[in-house]
Tab-separated table of C-alpha atoms in Angstrom:
chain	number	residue	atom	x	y	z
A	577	UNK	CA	-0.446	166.112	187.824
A	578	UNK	CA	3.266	166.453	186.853
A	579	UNK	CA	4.035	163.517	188.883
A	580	UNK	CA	1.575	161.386	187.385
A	581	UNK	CA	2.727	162.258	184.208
A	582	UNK	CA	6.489	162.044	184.729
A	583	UNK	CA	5.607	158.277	186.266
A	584	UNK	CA	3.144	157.183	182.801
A	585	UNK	CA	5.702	158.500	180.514
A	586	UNK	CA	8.863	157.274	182.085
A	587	UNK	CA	7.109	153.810	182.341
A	588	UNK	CA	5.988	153.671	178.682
A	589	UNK	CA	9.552	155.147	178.043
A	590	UNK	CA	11.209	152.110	179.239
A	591	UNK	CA	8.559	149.997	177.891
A	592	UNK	CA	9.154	150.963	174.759
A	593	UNK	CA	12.265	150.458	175.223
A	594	UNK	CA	12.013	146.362	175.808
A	595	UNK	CA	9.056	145.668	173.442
A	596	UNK	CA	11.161	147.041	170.739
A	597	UNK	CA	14.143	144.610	172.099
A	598	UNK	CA	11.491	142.199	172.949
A	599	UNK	CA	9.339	142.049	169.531
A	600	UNK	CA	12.658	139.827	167.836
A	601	UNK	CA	13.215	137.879	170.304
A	602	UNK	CA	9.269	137.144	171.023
A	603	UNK	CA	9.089	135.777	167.734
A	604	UNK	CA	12.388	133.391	167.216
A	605	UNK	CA	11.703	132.246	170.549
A	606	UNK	CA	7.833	132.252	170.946
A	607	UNK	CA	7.204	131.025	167.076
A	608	UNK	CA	10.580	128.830	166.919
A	609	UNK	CA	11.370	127.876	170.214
A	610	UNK	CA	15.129	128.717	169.746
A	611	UNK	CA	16.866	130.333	173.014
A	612	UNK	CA	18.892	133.075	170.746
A	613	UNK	CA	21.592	134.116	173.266
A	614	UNK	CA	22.908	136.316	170.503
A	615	UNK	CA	20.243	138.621	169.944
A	616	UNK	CA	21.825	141.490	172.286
A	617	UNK	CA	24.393	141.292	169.656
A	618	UNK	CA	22.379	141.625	166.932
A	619	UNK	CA	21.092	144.818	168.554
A	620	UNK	CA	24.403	145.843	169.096
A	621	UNK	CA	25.129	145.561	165.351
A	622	UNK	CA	21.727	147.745	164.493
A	623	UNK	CA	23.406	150.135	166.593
A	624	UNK	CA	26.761	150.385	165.283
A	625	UNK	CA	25.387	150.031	161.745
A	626	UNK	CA	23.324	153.498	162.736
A	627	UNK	CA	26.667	155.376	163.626
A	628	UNK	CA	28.388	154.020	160.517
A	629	UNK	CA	25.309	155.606	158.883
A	630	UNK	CA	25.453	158.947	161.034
A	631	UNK	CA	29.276	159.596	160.087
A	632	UNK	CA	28.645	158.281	155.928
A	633	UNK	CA	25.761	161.293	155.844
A	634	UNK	CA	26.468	163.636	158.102
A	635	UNK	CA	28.254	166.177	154.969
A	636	UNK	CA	25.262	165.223	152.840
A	637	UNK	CA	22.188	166.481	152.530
A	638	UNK	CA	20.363	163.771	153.805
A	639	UNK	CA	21.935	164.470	157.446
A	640	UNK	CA	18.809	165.210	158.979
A	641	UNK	CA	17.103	162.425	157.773
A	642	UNK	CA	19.484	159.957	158.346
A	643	UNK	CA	17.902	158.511	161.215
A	644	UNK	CA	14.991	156.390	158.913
A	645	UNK	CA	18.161	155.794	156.566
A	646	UNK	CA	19.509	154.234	159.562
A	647	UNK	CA	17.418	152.108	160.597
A	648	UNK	CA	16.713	150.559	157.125
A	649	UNK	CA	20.400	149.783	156.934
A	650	UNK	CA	20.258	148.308	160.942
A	651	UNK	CA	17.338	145.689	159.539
A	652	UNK	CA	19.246	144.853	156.855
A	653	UNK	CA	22.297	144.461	158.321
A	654	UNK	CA	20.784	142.373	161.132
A	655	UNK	CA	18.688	140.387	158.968
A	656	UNK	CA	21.567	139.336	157.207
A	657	UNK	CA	23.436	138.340	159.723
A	658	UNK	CA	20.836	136.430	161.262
A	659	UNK	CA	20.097	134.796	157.724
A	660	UNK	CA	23.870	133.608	157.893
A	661	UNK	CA	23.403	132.470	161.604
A	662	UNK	CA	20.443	130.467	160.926
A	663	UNK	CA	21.730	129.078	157.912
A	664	UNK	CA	24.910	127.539	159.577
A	665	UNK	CA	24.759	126.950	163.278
A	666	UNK	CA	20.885	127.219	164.044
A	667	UNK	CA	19.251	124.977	161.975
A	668	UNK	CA	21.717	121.824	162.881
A	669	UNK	CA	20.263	122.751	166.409
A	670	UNK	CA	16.521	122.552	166.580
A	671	UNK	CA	14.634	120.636	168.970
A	672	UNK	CA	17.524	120.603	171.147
A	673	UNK	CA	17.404	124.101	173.414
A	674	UNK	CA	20.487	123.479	175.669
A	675	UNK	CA	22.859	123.520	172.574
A	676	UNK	CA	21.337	126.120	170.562
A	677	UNK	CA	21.661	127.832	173.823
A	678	UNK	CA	25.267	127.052	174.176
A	679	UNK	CA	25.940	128.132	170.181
A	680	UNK	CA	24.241	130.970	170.234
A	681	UNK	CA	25.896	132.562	173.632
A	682	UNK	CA	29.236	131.393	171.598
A	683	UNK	CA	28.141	133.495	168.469
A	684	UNK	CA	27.419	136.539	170.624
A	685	UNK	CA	31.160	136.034	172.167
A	686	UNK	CA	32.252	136.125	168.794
A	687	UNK	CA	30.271	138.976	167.541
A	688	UNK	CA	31.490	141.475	171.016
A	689	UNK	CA	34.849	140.439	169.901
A	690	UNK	CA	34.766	140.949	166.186
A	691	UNK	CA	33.156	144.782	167.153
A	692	UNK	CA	36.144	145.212	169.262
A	693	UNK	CA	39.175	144.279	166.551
A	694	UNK	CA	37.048	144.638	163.481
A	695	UNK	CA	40.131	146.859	161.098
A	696	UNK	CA	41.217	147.162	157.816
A	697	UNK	CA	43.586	144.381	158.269
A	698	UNK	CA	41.206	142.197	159.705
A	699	UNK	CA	38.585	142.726	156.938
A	700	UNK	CA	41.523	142.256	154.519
A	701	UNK	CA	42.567	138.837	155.759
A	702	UNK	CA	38.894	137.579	156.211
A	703	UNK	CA	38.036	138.479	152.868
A	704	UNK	CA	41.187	136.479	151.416
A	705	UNK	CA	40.379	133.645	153.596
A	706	UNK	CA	36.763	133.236	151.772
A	707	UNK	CA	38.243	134.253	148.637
A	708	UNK	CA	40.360	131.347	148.755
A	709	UNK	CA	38.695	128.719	150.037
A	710	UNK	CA	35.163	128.851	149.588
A	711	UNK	CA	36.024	129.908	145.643
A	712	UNK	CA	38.617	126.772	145.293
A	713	UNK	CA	35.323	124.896	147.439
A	714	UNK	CA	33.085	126.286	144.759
A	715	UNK	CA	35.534	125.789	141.504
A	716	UNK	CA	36.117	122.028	142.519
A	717	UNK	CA	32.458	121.652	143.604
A	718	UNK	CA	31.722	122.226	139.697
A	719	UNK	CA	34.362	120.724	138.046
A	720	UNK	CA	34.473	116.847	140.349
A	721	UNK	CA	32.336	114.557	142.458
A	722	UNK	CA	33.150	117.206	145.547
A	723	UNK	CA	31.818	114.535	148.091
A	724	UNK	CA	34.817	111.974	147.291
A	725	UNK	CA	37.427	114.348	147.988
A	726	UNK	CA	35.827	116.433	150.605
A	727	UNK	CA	38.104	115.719	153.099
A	728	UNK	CA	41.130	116.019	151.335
A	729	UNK	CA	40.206	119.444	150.286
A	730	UNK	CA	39.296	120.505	153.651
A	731	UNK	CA	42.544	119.314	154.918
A	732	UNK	CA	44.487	120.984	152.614
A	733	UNK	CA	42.648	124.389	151.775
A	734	UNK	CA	41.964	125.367	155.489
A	735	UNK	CA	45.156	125.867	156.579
A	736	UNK	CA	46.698	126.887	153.255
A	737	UNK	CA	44.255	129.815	153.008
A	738	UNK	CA	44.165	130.710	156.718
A	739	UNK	CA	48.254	130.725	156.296
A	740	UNK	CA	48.303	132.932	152.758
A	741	UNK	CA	45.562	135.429	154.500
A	742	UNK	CA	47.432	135.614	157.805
A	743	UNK	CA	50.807	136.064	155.679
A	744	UNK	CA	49.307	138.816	153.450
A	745	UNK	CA	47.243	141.031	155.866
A	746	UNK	CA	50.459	141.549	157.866
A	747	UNK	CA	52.983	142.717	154.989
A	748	UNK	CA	49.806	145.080	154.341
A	749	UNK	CA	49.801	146.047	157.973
A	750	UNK	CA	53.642	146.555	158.167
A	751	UNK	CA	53.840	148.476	155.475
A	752	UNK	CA	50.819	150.698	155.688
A	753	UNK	CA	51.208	151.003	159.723
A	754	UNK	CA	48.181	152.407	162.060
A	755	UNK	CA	45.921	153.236	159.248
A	756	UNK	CA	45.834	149.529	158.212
A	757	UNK	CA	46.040	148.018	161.393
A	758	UNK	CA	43.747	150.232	164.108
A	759	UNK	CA	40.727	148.911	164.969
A	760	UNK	CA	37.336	150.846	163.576
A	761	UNK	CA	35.759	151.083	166.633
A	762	UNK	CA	37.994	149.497	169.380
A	763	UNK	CA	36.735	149.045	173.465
A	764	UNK	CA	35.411	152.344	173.612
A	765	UNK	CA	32.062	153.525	173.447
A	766	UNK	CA	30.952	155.638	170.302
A	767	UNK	CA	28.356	158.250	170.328
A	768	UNK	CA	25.014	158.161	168.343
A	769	UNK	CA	23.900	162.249	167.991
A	770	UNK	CA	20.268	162.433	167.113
A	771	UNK	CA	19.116	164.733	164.520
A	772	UNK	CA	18.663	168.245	164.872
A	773	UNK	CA	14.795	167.837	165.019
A	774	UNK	CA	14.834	165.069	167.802
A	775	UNK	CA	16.557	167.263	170.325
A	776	UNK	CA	14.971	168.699	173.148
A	777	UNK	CA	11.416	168.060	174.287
A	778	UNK	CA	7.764	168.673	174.407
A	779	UNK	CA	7.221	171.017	177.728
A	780	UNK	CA	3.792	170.209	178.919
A	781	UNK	CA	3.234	172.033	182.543
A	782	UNK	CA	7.081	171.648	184.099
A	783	UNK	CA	7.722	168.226	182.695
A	784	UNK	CA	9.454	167.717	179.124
A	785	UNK	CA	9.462	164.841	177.218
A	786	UNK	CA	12.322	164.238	175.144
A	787	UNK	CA	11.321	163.672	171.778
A	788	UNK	CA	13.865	160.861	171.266
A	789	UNK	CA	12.118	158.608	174.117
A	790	UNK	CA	9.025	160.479	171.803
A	791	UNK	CA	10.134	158.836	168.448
A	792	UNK	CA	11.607	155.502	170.277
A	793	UNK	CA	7.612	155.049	171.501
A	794	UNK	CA	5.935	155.708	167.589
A	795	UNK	CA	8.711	153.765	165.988
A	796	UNK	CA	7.686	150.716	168.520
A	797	UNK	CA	3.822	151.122	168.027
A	798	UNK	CA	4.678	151.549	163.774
A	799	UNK	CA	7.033	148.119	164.228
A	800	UNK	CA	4.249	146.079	166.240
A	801	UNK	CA	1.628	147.137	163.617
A	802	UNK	CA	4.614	145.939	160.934
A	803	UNK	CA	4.741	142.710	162.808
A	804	UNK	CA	0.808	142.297	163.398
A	805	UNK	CA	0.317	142.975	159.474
A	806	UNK	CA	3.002	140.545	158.036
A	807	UNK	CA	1.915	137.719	160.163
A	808	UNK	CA	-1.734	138.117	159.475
A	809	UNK	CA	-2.221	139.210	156.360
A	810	UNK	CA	0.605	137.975	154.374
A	811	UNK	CA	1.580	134.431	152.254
A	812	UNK	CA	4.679	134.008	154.355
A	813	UNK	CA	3.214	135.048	157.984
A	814	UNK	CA	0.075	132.845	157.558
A	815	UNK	CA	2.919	129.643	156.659
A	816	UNK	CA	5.048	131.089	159.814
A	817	UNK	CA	1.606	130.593	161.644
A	818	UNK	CA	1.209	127.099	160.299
A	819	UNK	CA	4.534	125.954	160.792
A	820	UNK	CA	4.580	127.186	164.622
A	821	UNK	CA	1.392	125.195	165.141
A	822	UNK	CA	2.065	122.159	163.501
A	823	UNK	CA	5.220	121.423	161.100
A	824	UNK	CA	4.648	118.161	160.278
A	825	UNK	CA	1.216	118.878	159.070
A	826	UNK	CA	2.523	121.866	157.124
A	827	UNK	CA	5.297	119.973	155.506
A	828	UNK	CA	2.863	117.183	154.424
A	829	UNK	CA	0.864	120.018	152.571
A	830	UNK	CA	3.754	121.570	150.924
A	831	UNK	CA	4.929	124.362	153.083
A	832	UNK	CA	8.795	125.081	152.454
A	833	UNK	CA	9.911	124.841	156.625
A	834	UNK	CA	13.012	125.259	156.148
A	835	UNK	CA	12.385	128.027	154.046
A	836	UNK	CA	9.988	129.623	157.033
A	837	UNK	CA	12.256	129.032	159.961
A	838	UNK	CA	15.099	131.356	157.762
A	839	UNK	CA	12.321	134.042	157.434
A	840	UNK	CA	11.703	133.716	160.442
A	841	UNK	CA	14.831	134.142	161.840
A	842	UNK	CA	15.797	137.061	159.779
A	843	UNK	CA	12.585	139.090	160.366
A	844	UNK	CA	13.344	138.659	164.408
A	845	UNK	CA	17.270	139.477	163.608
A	846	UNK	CA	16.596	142.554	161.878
A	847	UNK	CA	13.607	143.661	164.357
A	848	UNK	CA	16.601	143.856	166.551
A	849	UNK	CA	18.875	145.753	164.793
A	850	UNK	CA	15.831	148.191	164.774
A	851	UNK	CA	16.045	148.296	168.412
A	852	UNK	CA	19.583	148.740	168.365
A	853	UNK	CA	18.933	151.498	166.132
A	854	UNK	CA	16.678	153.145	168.637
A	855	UNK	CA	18.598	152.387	171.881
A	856	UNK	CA	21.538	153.913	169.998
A	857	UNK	CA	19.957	157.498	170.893
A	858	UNK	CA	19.793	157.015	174.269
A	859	UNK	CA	23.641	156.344	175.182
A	860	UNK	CA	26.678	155.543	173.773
A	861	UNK	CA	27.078	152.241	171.782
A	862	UNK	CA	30.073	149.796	172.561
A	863	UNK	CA	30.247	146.181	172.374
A	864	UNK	CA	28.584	145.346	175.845
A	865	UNK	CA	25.839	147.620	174.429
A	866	UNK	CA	23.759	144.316	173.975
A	867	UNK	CA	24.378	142.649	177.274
A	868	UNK	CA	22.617	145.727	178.958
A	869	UNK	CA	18.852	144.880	177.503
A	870	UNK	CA	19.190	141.014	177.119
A	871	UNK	CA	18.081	139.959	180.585
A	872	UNK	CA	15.301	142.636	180.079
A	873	UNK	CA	14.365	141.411	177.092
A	874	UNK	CA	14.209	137.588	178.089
A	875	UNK	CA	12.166	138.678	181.039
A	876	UNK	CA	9.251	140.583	178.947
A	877	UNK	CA	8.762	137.253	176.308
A	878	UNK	CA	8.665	134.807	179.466
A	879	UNK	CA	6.127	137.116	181.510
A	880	UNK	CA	4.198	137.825	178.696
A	881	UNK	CA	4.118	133.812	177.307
A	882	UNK	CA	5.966	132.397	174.809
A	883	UNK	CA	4.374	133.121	171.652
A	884	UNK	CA	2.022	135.825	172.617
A	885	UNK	CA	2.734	139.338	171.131
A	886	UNK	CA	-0.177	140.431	173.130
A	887	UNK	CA	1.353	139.270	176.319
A	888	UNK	CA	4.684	141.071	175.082
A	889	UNK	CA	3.455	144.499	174.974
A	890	UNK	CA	1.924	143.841	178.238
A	891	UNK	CA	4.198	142.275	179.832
A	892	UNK	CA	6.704	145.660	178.537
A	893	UNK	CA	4.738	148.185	180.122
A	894	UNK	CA	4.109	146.556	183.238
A	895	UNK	CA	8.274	146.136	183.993
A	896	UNK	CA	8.669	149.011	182.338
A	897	UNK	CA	6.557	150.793	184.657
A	898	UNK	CA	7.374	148.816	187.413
A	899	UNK	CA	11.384	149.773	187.048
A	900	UNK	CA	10.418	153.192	186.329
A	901	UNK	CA	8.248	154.061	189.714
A	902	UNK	CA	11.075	151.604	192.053
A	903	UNK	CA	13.899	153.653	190.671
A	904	UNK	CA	12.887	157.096	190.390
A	905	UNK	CA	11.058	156.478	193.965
A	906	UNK	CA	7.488	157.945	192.747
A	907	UNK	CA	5.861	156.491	195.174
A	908	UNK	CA	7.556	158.083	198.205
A	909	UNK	CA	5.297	161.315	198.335
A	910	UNK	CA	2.459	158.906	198.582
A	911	UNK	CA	3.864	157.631	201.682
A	912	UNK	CA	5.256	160.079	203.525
A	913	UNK	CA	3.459	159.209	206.392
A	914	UNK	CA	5.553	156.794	207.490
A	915	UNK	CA	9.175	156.877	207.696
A	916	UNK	CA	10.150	153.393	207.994
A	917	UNK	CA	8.384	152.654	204.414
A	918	UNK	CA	10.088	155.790	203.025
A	919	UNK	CA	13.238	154.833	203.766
A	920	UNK	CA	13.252	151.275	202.759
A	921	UNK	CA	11.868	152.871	198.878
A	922	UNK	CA	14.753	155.342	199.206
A	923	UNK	CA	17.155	152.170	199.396
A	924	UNK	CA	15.673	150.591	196.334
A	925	UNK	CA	15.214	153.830	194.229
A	926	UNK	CA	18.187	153.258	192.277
A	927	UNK	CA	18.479	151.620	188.428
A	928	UNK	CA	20.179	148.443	189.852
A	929	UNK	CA	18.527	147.870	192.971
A	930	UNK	CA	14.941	148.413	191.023
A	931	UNK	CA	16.002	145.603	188.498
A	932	UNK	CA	16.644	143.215	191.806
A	933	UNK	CA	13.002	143.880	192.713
A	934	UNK	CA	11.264	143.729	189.254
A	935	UNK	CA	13.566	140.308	188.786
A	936	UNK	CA	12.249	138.996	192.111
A	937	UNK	CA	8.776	140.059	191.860
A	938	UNK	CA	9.107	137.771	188.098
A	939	UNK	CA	10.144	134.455	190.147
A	940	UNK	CA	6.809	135.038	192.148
A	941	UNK	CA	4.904	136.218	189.412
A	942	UNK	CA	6.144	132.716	187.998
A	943	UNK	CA	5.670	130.881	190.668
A	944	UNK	CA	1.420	131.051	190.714
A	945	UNK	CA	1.518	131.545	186.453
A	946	UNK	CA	4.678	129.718	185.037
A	947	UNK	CA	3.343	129.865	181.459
A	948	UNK	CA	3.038	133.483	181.751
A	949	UNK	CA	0.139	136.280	181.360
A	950	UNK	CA	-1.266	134.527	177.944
A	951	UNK	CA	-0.703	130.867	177.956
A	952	UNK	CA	-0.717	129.134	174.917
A	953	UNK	CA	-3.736	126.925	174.380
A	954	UNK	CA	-5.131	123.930	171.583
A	955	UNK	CA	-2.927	122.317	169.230
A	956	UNK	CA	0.049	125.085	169.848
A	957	UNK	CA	0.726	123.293	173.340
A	958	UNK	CA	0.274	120.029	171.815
A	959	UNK	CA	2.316	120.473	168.465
């Protein structure tokens, strides 16, 4: 009995786990068809946005609760970011997967690195930088016919501002030392501590179940209900549905797309800073915090069909369970009969080795059902 429930709860655990990555992703790449290599990053912001918000309460009364606080702030954050992303390297990109690819994988480079030196200094010469030129951009913009001179102004404002940023964020560094210049969060690994009322674990027999992996499994069902409502019974998620199926059609009958594919986008950014928020309890949160659930989370939207959050969640608890019962080696009391079969479990009942078979047992999978568990079918396929 304890065995059996240790294996169901450790695979929903993880299954969680990856529909809550998986839920962003599933929709920018199952509604838009963009490969968003960057969406481990995004996660990773959702999770460093959730310690920023851990050490801003934690002498205020709203320590405990700081979790939900948290994880408002991650969405937004994300969202935002993904808005931004969207807005000026996505959309030049659609219809063409290899360079979106290509962009996006960029962007997440950029994002690991800007975690890593992200300072006061930095912050401080970025924020000159925009002042600079995108205020001279917008002064000029207003005052001329900006398109004549556009390239004079780029050629001169670019390097004038990147030199007067550069030039002032390092008399502020040299003269205000380590406190100016050290990074905010650097190469190392920061630590998430859950609130006082998510530690420890519901006992049931001689098996306890952490109520973090607890509240990581509710906030996933409450987020897929979330994602079921808007895109059902909303304005903007019955246009989302209309666009994905045909946006020609919906463009004809007056259906901002441009406008949807940013909504879009932003909904499936900030769904993963939620899960950044969430995988931010379970370990500590560094740059390559992202990297670690990526593959994962590519692997749950292609089993489960592009498009299909019914074939996501499905798709999530069967790896889940799947890397849950190779690595922990569940199965080995069933077998103890025979020794050769017990030893070659023992050699896969490790984290990594259990990821080699669930990855392998995918390319077969894919081999008899390349479009997944739940196809797309109709006018989706042809559009």
């Amino acid at each position: 009995m304890t065995q059996l429930l240790e294996a169901v709860f450790g695979g929903l655990s993880i299954g969680s786990v990856l529909l809550l990555s998986a839920l962003g992703l599933a929709i920018v790449f199952g509604l838009m068809g963009v490969i968003n290599m960057a969406h481990g990053e995004l996660m990773m912001l959702g999770a460093y946005t959730t310690f920023v918000t851990q050490n801003i309460l934690k002498a205020t009364p709203l320590a405990p609760a700081y979790i939900f606080l948290a994880l408002i702030a991650a969405f937004l954050v994300t969202a935002l970011v993904g808005l931004l992303l969207e807005r000026t390297v996505v959309r030049f990109l659609y219809g063409r997967p290899l360079e979106t690819l290509l962009a996006t994988w960029g962007v997440s480079l950029i994002l690991q690195q800007f975690v890593r030196s992200v300072s006061w200094q930095f912050v401080t010469g970025l924020g000159i930088f925009c002042l600079l030129y995108f205020g001279a951009q917008s002064l000029l913009a207003w005052k001329t016919d900006f398109d004549r001179v556009r390239n004079w102004f780029i050629g001169i404002m670019l390097p004038l501002s990147a030199i007067i940023a550069l030039v002032v964020s390092n008399v502020l560094g040299n003269a205000y030392k380590l406190a100016f210049t050290k990074p905010w969060f650097g190469t190392q690994g920061v630590d998430v501590t859950a609130p006082q009322w998510l530690r420890g674990g519901l006992v049931i027999d001689t098996y306890q179940l952490p109520y973090t992996r607890l509240f990581i499994i509710v906030l996933t069902i409450l987020c897929l209900i979330a994602v079921y409502w808007f895109l059902n019974q909303t304005a903007w998620g019955l246009r989302i549905r209309a666009v994905t199926q045909n946006r020609a059609m919906s463009a004809c009958l007056g259906i901002p797309t441009q406008k949807v594919d940013a909504i879009t986008f932003a909904l499936g950014s900030g769904l993963a800073g939620i899960a950044g928020c969430a995988v931010a309890l379970l370990g500590s949160v560094s740059s390559n915090t992202g990297q670690a659930y990526i593959v994962d989370t590519f692997m749950v939207v292609v089993v489960g069909g592009v498009g299909k959050l019914v074939g996501s969640i499905v798709a999530a608890g069967t790896i889940g369970t799947l890397s849950y019962v190779i690595g922990s080696n569940a199965l080995s009391p069933l077998i103890g009969f025979n020794e050769q079969i017990k030893a070659v479990l023992e050699f896969f009942a490790t984290a990594s080795m259990a990821k080699v078979v669930v990855f392998a047992l995918i390319i077969v999978f894919l081999q008899f059902r390349p479009a997944g568990l739940f196809p797309q079918k109709g006018r989706t396929v042809d559009a």
